[in-house]
CSV table of C-alpha atoms in Angstrom, one decimal:
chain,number,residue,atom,x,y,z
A,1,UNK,CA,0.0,0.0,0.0
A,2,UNK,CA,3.1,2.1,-0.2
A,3,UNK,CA,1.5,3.8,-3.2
A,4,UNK,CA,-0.5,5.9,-0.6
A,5,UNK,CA,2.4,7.5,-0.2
A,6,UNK,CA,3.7,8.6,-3.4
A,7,UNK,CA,6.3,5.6,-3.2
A,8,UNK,CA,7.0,2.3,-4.5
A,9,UNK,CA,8.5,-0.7,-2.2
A,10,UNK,CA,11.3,0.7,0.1
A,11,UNK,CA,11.8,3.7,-1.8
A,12,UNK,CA,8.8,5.3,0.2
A,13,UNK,CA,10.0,4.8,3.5
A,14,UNK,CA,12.9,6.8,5.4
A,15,UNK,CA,16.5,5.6,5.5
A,16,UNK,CA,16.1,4.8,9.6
A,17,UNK,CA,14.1,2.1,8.7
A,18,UNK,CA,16.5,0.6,5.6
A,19,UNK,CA,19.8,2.2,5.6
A,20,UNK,CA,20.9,4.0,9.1
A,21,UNK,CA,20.1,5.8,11.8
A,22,UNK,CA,21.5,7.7,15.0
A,23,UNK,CA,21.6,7.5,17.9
A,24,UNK,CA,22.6,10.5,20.6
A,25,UNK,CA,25.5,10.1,22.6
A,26,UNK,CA,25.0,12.2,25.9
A,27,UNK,CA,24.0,15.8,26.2
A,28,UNK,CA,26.5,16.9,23.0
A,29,UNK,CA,25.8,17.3,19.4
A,30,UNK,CA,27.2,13.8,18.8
A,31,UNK,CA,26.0,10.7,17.4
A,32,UNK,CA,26.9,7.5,17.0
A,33,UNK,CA,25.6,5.8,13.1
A,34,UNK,CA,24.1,2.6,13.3
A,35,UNK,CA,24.4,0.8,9.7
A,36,UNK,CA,21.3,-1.7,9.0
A,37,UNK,CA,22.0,-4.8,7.3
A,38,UNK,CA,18.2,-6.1,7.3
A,39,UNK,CA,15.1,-4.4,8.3
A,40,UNK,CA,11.4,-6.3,7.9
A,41,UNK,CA,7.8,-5.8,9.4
A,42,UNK,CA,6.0,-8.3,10.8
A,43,UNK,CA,2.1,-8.3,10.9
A,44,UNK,CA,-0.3,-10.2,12.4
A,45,UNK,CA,-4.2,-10.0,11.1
A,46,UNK,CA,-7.0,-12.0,11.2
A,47,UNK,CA,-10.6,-12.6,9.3
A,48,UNK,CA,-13.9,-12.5,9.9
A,49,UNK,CA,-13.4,-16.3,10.0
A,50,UNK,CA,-11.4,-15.8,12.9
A,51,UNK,CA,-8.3,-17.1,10.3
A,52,UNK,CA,-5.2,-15.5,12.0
A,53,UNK,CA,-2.4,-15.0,9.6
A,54,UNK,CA,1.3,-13.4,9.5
A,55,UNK,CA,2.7,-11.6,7.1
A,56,UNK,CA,6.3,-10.6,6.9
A,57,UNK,CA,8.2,-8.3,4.2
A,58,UNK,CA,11.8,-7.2,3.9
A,59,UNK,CA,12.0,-3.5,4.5
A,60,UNK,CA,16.3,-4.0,3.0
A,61,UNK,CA,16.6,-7.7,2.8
A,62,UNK,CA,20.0,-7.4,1.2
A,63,UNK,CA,19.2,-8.9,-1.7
A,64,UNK,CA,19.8,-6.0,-4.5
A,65,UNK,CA,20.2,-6.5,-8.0
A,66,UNK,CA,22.6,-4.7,-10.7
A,67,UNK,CA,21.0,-1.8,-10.9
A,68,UNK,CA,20.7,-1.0,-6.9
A,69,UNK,CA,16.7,-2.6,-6.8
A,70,UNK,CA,15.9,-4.5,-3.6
A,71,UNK,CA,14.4,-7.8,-5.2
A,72,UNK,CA,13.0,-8.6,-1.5
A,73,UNK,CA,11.0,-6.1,-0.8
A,74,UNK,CA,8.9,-7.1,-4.2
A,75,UNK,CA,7.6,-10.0,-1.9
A,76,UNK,CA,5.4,-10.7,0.7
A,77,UNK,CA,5.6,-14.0,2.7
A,78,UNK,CA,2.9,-15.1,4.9
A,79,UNK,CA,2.3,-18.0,7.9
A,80,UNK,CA,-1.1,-19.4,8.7
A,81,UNK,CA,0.3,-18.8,12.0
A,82,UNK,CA,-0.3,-16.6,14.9
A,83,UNK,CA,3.1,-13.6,15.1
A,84,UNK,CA,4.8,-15.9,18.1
A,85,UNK,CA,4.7,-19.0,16.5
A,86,UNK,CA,6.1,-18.4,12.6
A,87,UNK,CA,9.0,-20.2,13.3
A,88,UNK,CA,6.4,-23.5,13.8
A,89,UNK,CA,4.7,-23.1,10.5
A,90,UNK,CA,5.7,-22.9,6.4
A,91,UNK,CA,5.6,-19.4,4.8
A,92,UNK,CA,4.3,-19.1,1.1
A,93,UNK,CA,5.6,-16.0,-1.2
A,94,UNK,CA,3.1,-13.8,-2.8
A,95,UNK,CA,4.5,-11.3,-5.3
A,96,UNK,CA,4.0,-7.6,-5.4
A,97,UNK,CA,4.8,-4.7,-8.0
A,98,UNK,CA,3.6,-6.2,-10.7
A,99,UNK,CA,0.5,-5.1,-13.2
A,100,UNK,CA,-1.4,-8.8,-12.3
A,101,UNK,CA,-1.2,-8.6,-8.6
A,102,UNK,CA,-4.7,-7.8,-8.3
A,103,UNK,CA,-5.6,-10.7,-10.2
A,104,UNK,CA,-3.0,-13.6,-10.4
A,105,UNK,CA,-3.5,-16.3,-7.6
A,106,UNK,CA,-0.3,-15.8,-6.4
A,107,UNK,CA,-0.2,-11.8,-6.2
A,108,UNK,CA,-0.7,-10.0,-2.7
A,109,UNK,CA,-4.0,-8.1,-3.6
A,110,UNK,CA,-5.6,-10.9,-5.3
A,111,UNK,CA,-5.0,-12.8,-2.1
A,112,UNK,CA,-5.5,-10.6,0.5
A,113,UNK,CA,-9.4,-9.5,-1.0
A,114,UNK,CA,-10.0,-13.0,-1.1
A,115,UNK,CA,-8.7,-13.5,2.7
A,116,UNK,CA,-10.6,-9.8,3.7
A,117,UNK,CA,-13.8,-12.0,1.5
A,118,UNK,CA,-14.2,-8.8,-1.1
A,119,UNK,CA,-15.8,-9.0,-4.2
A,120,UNK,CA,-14.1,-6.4,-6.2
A,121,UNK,CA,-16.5,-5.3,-9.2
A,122,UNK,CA,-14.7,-4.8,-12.8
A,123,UNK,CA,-14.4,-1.7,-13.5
A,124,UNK,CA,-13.1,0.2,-16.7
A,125,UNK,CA,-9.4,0.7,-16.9
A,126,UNK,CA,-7.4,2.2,-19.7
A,127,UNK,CA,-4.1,0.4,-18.8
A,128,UNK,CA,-5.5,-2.7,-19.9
A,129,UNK,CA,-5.4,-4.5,-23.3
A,130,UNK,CA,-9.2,-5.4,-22.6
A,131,UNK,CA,-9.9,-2.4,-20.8
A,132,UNK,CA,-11.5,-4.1,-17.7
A,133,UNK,CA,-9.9,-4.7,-14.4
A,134,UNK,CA,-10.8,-5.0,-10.9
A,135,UNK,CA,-11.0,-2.1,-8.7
A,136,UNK,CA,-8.0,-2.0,-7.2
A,137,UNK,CA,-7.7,-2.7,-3.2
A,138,UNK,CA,-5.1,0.0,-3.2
A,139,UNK,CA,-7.8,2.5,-4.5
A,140,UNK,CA,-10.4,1.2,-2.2
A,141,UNK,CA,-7.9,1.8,0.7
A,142,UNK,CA,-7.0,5.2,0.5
A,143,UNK,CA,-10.5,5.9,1.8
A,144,UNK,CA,-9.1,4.3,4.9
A,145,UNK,CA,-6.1,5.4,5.4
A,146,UNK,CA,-5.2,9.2,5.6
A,147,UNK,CA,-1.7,10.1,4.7
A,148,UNK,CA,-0.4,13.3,6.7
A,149,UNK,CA,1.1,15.2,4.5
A,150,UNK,CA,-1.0,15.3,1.7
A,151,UNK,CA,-4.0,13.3,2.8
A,152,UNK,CA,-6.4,16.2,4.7
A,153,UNK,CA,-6.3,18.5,1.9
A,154,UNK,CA,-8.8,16.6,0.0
A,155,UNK,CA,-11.1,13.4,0.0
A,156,UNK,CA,-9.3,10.2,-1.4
A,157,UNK,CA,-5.8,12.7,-1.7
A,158,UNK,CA,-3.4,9.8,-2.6
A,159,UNK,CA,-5.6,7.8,-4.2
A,160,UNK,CA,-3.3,5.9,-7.3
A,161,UNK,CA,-5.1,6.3,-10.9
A,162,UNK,CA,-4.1,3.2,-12.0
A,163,UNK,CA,-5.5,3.5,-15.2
A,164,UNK,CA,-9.3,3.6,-13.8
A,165,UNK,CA,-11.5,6.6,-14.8
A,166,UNK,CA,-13.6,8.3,-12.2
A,167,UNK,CA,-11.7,6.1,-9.6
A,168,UNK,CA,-12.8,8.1,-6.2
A,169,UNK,CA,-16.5,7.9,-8.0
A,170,UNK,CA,-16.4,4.4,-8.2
A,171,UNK,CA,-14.3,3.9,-4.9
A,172,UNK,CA,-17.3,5.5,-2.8
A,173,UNK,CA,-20.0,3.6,-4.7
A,174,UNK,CA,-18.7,0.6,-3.7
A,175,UNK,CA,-17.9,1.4,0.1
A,176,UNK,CA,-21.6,2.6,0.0
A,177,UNK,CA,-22.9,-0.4,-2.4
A,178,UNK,CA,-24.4,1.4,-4.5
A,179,UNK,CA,-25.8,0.1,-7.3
A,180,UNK,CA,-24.7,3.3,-9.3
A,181,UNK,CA,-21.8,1.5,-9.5
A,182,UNK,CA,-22.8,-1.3,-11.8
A,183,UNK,CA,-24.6,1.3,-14.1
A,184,UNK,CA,-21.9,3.5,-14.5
A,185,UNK,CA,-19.5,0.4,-15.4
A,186,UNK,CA,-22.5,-0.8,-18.2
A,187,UNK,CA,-22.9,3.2,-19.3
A,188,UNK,CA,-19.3,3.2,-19.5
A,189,UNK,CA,-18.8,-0.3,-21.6
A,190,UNK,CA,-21.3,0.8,-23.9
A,191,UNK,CA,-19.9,4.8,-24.5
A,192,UNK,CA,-16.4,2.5,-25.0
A,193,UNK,CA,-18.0,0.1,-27.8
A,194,UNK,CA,-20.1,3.4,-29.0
A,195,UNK,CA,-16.3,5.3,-29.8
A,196,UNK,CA,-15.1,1.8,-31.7
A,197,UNK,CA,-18.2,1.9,-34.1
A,198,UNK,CA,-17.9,5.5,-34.8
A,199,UNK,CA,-13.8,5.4,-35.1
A,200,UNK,CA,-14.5,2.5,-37.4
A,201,UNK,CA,-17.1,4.1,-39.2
A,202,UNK,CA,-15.1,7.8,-40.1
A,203,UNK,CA,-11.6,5.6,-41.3
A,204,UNK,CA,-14.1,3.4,-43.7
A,205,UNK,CA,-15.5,6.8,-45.0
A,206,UNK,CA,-11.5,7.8,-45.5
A,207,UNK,CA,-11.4,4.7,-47.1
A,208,UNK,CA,-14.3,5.4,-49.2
A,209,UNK,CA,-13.3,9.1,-50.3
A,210,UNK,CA,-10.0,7.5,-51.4
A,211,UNK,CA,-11.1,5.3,-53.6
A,212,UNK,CA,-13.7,7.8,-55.0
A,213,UNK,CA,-11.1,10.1,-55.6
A,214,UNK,CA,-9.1,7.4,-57.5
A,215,UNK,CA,-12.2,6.0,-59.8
A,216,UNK,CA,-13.4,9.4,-60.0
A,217,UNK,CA,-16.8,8.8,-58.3
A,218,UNK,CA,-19.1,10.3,-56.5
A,219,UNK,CA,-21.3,9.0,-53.8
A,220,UNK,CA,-24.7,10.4,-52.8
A,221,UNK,CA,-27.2,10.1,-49.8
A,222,UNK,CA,-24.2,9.5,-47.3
A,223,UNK,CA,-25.6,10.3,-44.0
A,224,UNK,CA,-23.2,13.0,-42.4
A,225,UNK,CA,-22.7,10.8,-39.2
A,226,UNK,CA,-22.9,7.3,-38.3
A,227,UNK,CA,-26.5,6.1,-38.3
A,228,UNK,CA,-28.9,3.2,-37.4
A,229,UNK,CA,-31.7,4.1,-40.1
A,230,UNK,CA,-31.5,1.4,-42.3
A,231,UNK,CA,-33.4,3.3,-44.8
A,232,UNK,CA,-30.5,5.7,-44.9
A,233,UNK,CA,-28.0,3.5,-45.4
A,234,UNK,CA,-29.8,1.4,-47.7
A,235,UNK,CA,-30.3,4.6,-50.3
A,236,UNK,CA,-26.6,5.7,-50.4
A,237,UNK,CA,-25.5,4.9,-54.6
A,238,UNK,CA,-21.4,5.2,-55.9
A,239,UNK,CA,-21.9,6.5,-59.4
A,240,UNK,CA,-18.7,5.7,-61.4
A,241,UNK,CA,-18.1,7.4,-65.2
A,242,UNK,CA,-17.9,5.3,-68.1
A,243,UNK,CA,-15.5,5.5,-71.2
A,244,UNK,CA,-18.2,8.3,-72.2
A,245,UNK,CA,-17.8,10.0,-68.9
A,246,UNK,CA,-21.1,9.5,-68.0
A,247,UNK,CA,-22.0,8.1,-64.2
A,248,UNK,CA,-23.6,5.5,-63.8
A,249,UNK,CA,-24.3,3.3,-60.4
């Protein structure tokens, strides 16, 4: 959820937690620097099926890659184990920073909406090659979280876009359950397929003009927009010229 914020993995945190710190030494300016090697967080939560789980992730887990990236803190693990008895149970990885997290079995969100027992709705999302996803947990979250820096100058302040249009609309419809919600997914979908038949329909009449221009045709009772009215369609004629230069259909 380091997206609320502003940050990705352990770049949104402070370097006491994943680099150094200091520590005072007596009533002087001094300090003494403390180096971390490792940092994580531990968490313990539970369900409304009373299901207590652990989770642990690497704040610096010292595992950092060629170009300085900490591969560890891209992970969550978690135990189906109460905090003091981890070391008693198996811990199972669950992947994080990527674009299926929300959906893959094995990504964070996907799993923890099915722990918490959400139903996320679909929802447009522009990122998308389909241009449906879930609605984020991340998005629905930053209605309960408020960040301090940014997060009382306005409702849902650090929300992420994510790719989802009218995202704090569709965030409050569904804490609310709304069925708003659902329409303006379907009014969406169908304003979506609307655009594709009238892009489709303008780089046919391109098409059309072109090939007019080339057979020196001409075309009449073309409807100026995109129409239903099959009566319209139906009376459109091409009149091509002849070796006489006369036009005929």
């Amino acid at each position: 959820m380091e997206e609320l914020l502003g940050g990705k993995n352990e770049k949104a945190l402070g370097k006491s937690l994943k680099k150094e710190f200091e520590i005072p030494l007596g009533d002087d300016d001094m300090y003494e620097v403390k180096q971390i090697r490792y940092s994580t967080i531990l968490m313990e939560i539970s369900n409304s099926k009373d299901e207590v789980v652990t989770l642990r992730r690497y704040i610096n887990s010292g595992e950092v890659d060629l170009k300085g990236n900490d591969q560890g803190t891209k992970k969550i693990h978690y135990y189906y184990n109460p905090l003091d008895e981890i070391g008693e149970g198996k811990s199972q990885a669950l992947f994080l920073r990527n674009e299926n997290n929300n959906s893959d079995e094995h990504g964070f969100y996907a799993w923890l909406a099915n722990y918490i027992g959400l139903a996320l709705p679909e929802v447009l999302n522009t990122s998308k090659s389909n241009g449906i996803s879930e609605l984020y947990l991340q998005t629905i979250f930053s209605a309960a979280f408020i960040e301090q820096t940014k997060g009382w100058s306005d409702f849902l302040a650090t929300i992420p876009y994510f790719g989802i249009p009218k995202n704090k609309q569709k965030v409050v419809e569904f804490i609310l359950d709304l069925k708003e919600l659902e329409i303006s997914n379907e009014k969406e979908k169908i304003n979506k397929r609307e655009k594709e038949i009238t892009d489709n329909w303008n780089l046919t009449m391109s098409k059309l003009d072109i090939l007019l221009g080339e057979y020196e045709a001409q075309i009449s009772n073309r409807p100026q927009a995109i129409t239903a009215e099959t009566k319209s369609i139906s009376s459109m004629a091409i009149f091509v010229a002849d070796d006489e230069g006369q036009l005929k259909t």
